[in-house]
GROMACS .gro file of C-alpha atoms in nm:
model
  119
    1UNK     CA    1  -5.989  -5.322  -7.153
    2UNK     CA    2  -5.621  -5.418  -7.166
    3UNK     CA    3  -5.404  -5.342  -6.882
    4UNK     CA    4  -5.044  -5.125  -6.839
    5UNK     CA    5  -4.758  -5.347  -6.778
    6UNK     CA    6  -4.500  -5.238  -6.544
    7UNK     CA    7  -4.233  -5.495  -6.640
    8UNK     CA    8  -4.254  -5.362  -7.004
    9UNK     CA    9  -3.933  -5.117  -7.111
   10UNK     CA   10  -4.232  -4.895  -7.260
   11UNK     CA   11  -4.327  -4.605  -6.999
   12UNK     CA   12  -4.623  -4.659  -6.844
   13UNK     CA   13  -4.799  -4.324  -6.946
   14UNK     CA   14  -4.710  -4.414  -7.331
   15UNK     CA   15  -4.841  -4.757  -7.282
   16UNK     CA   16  -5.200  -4.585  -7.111
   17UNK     CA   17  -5.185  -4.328  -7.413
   18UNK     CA   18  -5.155  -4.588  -7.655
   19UNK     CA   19  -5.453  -4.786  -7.478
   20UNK     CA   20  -5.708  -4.440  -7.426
   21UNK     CA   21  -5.616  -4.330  -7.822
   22UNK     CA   22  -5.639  -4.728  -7.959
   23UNK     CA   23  -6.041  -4.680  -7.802
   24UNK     CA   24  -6.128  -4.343  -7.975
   25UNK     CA   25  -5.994  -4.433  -8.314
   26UNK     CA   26  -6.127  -4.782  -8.351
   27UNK     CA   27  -6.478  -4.604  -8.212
   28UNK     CA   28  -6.519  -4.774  -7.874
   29UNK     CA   29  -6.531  -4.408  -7.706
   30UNK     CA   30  -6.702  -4.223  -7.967
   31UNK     CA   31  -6.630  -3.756  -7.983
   32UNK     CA   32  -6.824  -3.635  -7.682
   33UNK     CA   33  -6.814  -3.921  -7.459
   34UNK     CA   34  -6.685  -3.836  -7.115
   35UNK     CA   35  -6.378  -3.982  -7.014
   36UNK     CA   36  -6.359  -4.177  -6.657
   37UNK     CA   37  -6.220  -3.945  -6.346
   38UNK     CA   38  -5.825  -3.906  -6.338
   39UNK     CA   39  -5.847  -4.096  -6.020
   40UNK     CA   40  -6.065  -4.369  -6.173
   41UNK     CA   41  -5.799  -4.409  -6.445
   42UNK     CA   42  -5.583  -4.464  -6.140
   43UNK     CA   43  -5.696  -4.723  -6.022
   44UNK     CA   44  -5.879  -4.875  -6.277
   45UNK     CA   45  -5.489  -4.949  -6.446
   46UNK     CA   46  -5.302  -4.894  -6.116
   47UNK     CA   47  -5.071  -4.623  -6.225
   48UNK     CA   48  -5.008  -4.304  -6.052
   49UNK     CA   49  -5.204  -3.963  -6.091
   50UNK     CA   50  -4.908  -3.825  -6.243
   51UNK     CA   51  -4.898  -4.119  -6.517
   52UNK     CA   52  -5.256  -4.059  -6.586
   53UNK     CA   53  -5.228  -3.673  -6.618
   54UNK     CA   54  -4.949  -3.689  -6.838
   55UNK     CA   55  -5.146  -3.963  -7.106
   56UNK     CA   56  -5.444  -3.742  -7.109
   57UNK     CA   57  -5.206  -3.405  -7.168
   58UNK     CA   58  -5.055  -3.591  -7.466
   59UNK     CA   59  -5.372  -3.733  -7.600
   60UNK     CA   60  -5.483  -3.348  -7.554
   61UNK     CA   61  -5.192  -3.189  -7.747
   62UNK     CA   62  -5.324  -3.409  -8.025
   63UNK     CA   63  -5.586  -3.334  -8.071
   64UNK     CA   64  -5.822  -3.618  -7.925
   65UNK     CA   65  -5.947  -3.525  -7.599
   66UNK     CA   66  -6.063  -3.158  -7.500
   67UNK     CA   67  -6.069  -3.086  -7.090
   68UNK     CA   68  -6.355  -2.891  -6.995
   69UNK     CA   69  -6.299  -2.701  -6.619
   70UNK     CA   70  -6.536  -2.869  -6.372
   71UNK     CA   71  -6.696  -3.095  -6.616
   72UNK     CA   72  -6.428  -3.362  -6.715
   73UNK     CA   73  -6.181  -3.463  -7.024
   74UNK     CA   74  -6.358  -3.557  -7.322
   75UNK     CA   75  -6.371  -3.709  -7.665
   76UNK     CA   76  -6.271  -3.421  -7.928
   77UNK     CA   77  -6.487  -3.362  -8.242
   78UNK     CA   78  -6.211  -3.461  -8.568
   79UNK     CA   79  -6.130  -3.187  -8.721
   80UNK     CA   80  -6.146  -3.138  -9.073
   81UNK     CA   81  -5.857  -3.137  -9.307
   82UNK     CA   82  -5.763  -3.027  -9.635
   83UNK     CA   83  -5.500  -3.152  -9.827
   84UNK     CA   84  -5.244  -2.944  -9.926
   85UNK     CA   85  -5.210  -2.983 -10.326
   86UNK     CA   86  -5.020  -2.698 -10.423
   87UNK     CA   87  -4.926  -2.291 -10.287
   88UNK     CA   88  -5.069  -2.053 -10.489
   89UNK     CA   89  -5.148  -1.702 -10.497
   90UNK     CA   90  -5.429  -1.526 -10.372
   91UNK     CA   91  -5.564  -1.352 -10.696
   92UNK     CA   92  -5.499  -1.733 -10.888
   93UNK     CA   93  -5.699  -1.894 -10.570
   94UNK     CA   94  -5.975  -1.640 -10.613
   95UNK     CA   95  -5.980  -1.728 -10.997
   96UNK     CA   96  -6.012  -2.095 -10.918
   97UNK     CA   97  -6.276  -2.037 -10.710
   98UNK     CA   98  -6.470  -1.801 -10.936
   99UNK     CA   99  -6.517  -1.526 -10.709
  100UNK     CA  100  -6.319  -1.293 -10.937
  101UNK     CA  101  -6.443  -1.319 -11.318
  102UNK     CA  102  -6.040  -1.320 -11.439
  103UNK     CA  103  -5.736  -1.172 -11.314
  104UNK     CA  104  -5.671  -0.815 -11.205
  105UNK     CA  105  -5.385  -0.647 -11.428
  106UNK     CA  106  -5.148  -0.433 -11.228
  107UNK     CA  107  -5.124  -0.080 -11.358
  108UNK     CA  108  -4.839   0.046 -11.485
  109UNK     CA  109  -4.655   0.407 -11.474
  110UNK     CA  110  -4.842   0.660 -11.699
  111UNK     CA  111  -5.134   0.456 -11.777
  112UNK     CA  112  -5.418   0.678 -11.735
  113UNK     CA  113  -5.673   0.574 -11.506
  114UNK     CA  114  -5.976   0.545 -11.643
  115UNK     CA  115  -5.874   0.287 -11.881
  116UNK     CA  116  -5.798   0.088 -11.528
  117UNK     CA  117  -6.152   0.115 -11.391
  118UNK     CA  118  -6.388  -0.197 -11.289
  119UNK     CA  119  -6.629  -0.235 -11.480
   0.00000   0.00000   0.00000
């Protein structure tokens, strides 16, 4: 494990952040794995508690560690993603999806009813 370095201009938090989120994504701490103690962060890259606290709340913002009261920080579970490809509609999502068998046509002033009924 690489050490912080206090004579960098980087802050020393960022530098521990990059360091904590370079071992979850290349798979060294795998999601679920329990993260050491704050204070054996501390000392383990001799920064302050406050340094430590403010990596982990980062990393946590992100989306890659979860905090669990009385029980520790921990590796998040990735969350799934989808892509974005284009906004559309409800009704034209619904069609694309096949739950509705074609598109509903809006009724229109004096049409009767009954020729508006599901079938």
């Amino acid at each position: 494990m690489q050490k912080v370095d206090a004579n960098r201009p980087v802050p020393l938090y960022f530098q521990l952040r990059e360091l904590v989120r370079q071992e979850i994504l290349s798979g060294v701490r795998k999601p679920g794995d329990q993260l050491p103690t704050e204070k054996d962060l501390e000392q383990l890259f001799g920064v302050s508690r406050v340094t430590v606290r403010q990596a982990l709340r980062d990393l946590m913002v992100e989306g890659l560690l979860v905090r669990q009261r009385g029980r520790g920080t921990f590796v998040a579970t990735p969350k799934l993603e989808k892509a974005l490809k284009s906004a559309t509609g409800f009704t034209t999502d619904m069609v694309q999806r096949r739950a509705l068998g074609r598109p509903c046509r809006r009724r229109r002033r004096g049409d009767s009813l009954d020729r508006h009924r599901l079938r």
